[in-house]
mmCIF file of N, CA and C in Angstrom:
data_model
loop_
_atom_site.group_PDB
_atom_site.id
_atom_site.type_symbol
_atom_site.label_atom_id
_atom_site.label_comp_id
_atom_site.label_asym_id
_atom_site.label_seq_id
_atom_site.Cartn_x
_atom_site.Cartn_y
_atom_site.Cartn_z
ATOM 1 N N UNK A 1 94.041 18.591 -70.720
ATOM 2 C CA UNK A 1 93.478 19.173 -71.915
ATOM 3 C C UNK A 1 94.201 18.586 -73.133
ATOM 4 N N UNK A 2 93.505 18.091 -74.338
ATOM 5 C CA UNK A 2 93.949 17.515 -75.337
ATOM 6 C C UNK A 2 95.189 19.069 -75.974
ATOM 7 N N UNK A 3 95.938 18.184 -76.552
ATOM 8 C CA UNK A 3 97.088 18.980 -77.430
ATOM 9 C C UNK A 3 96.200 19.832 -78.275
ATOM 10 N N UNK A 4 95.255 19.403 -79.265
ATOM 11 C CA UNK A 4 94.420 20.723 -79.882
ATOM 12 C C UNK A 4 93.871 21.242 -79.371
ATOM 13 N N UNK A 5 93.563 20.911 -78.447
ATOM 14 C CA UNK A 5 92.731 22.245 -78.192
ATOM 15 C C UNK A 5 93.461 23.506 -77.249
ATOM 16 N N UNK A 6 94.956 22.881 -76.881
ATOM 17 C CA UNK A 6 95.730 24.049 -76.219
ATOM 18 C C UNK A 6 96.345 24.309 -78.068
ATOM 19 N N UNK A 7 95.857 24.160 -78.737
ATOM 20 C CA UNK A 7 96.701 25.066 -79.849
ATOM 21 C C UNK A 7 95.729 25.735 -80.710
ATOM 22 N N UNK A 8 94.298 25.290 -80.111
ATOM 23 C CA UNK A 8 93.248 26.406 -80.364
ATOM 24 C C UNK A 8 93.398 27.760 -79.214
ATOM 25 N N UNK A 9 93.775 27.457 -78.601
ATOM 26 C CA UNK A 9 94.079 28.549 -77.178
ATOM 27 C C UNK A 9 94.720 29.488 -77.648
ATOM 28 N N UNK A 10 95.982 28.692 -78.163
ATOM 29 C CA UNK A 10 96.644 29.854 -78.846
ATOM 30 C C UNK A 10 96.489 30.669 -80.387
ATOM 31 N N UNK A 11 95.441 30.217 -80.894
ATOM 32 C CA UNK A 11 94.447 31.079 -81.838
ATOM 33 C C UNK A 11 94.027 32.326 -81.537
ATOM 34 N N UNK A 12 92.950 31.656 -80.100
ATOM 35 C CA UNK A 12 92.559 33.007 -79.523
ATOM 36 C C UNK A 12 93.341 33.702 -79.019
ATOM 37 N N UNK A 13 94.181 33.763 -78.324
ATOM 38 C CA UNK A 13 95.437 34.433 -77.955
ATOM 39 C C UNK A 13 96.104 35.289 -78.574
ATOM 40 N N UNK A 14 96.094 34.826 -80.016
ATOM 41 C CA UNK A 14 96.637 35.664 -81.007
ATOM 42 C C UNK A 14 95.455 36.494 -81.419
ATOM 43 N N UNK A 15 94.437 36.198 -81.420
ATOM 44 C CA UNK A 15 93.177 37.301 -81.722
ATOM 45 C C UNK A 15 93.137 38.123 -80.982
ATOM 46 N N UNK A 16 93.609 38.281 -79.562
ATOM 47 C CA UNK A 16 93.745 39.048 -78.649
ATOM 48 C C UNK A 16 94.643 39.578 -78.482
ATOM 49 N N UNK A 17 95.287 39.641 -79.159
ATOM 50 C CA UNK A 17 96.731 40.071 -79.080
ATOM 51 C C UNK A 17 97.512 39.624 -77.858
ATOM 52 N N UNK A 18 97.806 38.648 -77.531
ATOM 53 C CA UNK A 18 98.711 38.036 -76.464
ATOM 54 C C UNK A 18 99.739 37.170 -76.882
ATOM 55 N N UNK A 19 100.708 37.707 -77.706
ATOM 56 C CA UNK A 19 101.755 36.569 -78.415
ATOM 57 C C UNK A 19 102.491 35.850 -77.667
ATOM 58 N N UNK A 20 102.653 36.305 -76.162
ATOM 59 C CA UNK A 20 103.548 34.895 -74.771
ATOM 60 C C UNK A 20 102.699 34.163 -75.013
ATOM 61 N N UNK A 21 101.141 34.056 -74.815
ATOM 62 C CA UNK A 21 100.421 33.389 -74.442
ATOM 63 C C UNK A 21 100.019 32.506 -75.567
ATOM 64 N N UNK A 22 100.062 32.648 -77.229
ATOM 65 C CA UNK A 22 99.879 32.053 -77.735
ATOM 66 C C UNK A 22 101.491 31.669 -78.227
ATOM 67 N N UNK A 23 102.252 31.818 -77.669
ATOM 68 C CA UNK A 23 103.366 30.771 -77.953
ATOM 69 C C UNK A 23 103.400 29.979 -76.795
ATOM 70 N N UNK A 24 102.850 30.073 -75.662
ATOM 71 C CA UNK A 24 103.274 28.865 -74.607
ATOM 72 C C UNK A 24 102.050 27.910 -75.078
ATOM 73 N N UNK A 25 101.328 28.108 -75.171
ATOM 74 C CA UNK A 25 99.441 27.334 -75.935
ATOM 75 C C UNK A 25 100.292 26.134 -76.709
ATOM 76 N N UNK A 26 100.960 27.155 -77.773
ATOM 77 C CA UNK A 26 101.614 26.408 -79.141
ATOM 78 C C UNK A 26 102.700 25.196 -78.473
ATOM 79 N N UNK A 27 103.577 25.518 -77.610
ATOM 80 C CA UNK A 27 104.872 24.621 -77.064
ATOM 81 C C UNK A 27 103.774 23.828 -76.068
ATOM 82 N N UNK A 28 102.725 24.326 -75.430
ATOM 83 C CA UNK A 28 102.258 23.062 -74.696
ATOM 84 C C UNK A 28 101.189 22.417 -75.327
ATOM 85 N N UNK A 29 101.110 22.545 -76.162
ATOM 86 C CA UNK A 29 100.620 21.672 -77.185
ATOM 87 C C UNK A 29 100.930 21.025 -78.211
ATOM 88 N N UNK A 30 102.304 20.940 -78.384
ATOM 89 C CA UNK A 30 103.606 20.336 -79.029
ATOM 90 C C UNK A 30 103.031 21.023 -80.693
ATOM 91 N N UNK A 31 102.660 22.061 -80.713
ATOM 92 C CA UNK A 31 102.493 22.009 -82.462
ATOM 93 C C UNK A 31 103.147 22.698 -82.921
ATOM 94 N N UNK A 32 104.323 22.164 -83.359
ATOM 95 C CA UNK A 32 105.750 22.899 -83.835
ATOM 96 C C UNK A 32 105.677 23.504 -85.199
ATOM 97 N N UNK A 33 104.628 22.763 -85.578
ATOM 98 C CA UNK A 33 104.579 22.929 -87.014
ATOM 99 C C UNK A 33 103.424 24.677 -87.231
ATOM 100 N N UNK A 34 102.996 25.150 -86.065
ATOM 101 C CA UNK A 34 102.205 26.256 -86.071
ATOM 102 C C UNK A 34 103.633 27.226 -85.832
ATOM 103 N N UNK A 35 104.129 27.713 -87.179
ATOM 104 C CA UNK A 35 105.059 28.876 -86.800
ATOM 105 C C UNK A 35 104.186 29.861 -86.557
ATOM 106 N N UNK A 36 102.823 30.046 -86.996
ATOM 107 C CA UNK A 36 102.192 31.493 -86.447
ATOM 108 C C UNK A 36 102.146 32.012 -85.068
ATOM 109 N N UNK A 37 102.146 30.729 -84.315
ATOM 110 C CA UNK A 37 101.780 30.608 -83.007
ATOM 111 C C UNK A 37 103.098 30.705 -82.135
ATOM 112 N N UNK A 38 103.999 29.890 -82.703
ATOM 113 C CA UNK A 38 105.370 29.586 -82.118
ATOM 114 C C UNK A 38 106.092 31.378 -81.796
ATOM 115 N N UNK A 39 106.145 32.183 -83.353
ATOM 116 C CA UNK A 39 107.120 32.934 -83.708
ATOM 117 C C UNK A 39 106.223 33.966 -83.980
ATOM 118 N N UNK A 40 104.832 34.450 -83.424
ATOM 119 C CA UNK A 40 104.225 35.513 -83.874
ATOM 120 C C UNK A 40 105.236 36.846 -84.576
ATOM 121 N N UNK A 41 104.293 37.395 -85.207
ATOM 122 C CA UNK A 41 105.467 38.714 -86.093
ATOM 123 C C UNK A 41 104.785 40.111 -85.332
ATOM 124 N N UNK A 42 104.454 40.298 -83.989
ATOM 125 C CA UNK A 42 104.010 41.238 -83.076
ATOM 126 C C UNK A 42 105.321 42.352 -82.990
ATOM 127 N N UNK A 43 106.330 42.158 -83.375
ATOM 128 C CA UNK A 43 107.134 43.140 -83.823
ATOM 129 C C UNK A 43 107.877 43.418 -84.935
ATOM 130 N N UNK A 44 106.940 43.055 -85.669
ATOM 131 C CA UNK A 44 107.778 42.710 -87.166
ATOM 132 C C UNK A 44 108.136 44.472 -87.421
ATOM 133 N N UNK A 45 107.356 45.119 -87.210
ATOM 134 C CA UNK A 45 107.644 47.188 -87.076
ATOM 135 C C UNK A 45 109.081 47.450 -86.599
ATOM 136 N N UNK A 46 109.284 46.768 -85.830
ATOM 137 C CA UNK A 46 110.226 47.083 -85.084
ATOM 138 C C UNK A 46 111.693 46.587 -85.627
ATOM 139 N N UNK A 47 111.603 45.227 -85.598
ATOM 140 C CA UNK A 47 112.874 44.694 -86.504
ATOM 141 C C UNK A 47 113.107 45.605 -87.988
ATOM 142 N N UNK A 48 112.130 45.201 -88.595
ATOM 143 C CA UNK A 48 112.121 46.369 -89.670
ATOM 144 C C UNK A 48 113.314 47.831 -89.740
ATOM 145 N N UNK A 49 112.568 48.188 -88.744
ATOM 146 C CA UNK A 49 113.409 49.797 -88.660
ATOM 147 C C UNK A 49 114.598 49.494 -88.024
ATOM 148 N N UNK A 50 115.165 48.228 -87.222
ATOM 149 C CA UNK A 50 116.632 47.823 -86.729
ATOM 150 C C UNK A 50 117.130 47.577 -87.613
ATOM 151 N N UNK A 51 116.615 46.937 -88.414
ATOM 152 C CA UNK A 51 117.367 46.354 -89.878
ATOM 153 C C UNK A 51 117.860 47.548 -90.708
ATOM 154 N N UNK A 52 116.863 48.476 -90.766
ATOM 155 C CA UNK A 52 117.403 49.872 -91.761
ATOM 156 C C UNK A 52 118.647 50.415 -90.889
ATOM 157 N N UNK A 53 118.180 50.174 -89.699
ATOM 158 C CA UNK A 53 119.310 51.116 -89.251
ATOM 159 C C UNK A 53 120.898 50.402 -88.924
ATOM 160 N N UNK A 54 120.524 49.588 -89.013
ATOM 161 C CA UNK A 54 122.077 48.739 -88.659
ATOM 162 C C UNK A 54 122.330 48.061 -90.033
ATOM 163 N N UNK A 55 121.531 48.285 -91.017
ATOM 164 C CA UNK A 55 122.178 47.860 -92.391
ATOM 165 C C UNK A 55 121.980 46.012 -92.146
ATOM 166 N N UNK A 56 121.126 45.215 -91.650
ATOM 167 C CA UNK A 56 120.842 44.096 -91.672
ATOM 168 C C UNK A 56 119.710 43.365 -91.697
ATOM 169 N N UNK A 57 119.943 42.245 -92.684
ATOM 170 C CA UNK A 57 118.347 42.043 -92.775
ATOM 171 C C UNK A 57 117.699 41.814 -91.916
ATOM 172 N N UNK A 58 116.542 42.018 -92.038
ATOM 173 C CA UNK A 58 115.091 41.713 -90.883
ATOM 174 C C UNK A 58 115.037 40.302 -90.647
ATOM 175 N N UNK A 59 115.246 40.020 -91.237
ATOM 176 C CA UNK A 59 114.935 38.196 -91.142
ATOM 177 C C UNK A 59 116.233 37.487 -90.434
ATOM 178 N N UNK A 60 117.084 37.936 -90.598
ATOM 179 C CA UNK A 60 118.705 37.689 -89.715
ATOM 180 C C UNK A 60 118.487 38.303 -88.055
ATOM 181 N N UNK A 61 117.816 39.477 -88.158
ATOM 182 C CA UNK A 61 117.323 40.019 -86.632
ATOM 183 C C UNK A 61 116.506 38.720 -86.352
ATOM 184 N N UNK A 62 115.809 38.386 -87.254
ATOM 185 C CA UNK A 62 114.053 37.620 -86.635
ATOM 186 C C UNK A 62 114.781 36.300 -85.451
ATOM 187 N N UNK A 63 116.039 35.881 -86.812
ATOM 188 C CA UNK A 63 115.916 34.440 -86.898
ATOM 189 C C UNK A 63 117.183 33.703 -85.583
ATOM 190 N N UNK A 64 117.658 35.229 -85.239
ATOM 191 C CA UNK A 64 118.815 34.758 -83.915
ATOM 192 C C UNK A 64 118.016 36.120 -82.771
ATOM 193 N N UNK A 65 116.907 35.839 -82.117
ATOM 194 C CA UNK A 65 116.854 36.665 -80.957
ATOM 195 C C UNK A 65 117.375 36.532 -79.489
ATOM 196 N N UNK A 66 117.683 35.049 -79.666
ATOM 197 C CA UNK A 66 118.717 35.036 -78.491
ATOM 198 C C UNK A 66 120.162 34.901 -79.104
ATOM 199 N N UNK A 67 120.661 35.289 -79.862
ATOM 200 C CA UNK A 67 121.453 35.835 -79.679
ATOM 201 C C UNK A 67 121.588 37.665 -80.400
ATOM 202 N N UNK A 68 121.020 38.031 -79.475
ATOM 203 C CA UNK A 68 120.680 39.392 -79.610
ATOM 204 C C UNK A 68 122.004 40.442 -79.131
ATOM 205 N N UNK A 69 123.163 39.801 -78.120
ATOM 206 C CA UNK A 69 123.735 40.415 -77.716
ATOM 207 C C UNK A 69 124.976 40.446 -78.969
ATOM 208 N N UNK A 70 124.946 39.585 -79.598
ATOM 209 C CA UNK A 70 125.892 39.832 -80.868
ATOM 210 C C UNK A 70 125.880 40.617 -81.835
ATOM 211 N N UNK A 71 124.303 41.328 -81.802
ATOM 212 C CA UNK A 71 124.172 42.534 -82.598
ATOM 213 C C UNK A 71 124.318 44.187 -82.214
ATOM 214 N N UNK A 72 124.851 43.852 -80.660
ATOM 215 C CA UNK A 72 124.738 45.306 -79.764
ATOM 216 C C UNK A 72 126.323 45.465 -78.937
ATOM 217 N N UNK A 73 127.702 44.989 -80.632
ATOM 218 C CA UNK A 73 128.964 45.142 -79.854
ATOM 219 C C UNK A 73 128.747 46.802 -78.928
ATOM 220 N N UNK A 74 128.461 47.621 -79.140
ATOM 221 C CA UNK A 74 128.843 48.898 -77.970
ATOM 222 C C UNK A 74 128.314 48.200 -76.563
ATOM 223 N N UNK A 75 127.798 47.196 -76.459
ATOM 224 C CA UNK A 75 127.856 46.750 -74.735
ATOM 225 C C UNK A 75 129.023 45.958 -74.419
ATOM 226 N N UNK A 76 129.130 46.487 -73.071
ATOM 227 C CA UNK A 76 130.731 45.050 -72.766
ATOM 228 C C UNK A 76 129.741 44.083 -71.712
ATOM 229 N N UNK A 77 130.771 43.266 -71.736
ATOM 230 C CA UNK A 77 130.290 42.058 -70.887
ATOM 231 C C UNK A 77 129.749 42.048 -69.678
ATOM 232 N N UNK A 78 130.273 42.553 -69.262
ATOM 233 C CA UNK A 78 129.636 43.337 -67.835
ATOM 234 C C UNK A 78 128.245 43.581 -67.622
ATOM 235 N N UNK A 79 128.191 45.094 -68.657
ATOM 236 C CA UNK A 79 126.663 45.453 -68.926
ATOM 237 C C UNK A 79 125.253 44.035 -69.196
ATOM 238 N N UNK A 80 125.906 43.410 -70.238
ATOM 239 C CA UNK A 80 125.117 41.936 -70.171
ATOM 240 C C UNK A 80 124.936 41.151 -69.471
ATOM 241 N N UNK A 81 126.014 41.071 -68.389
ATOM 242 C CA UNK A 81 126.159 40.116 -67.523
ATOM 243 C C UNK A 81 124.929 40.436 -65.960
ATOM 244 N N UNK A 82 124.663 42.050 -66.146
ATOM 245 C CA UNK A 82 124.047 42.324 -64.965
ATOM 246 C C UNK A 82 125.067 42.800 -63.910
ATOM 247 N N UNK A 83 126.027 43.195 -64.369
ATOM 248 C CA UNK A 83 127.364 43.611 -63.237
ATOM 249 C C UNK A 83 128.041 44.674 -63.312
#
């Protein structure tokens, strides 16, 4: 399947509300340049109200989600680790 048209896939995807699905569309269709697709905002509600509550911006939540465990010191290593 041509590269556009897996990044039309992930159009519909997002019309459907399926944001995995229109971010894998987007990465297998190399269109990096579609942040809609890449980084949908399907929880933008949510960061929002983390941000009020931990006193940090929303966009600092958005922009490190893997590293998510740096914002939740009350876990020890362990707990993260699965152990």
């Amino acid at each position: 399947m041509p590269r556009e048209d897996r990044a039309r896939l992930g159009e519909v995807a997002l019309q459907r509300d399926w944001p995995d699905l229109a971010t894998d569309a987007a990465n297998a269709g190399a269109a990096w340049d579609r942040l809609d697709l890449r980084f949908p905002m399907t929880y933008w509600e949510r960061f929002q109200a983390a941000s009020q509550a931990l006193g940090i911006d929303a966009f600092d939540l958005i922009a490190s989600p893997a590293g998510r465990v740096a914002y939740t010191p009350w876990r020890d290593r362990k707990s993260v680790q699965g152990g």
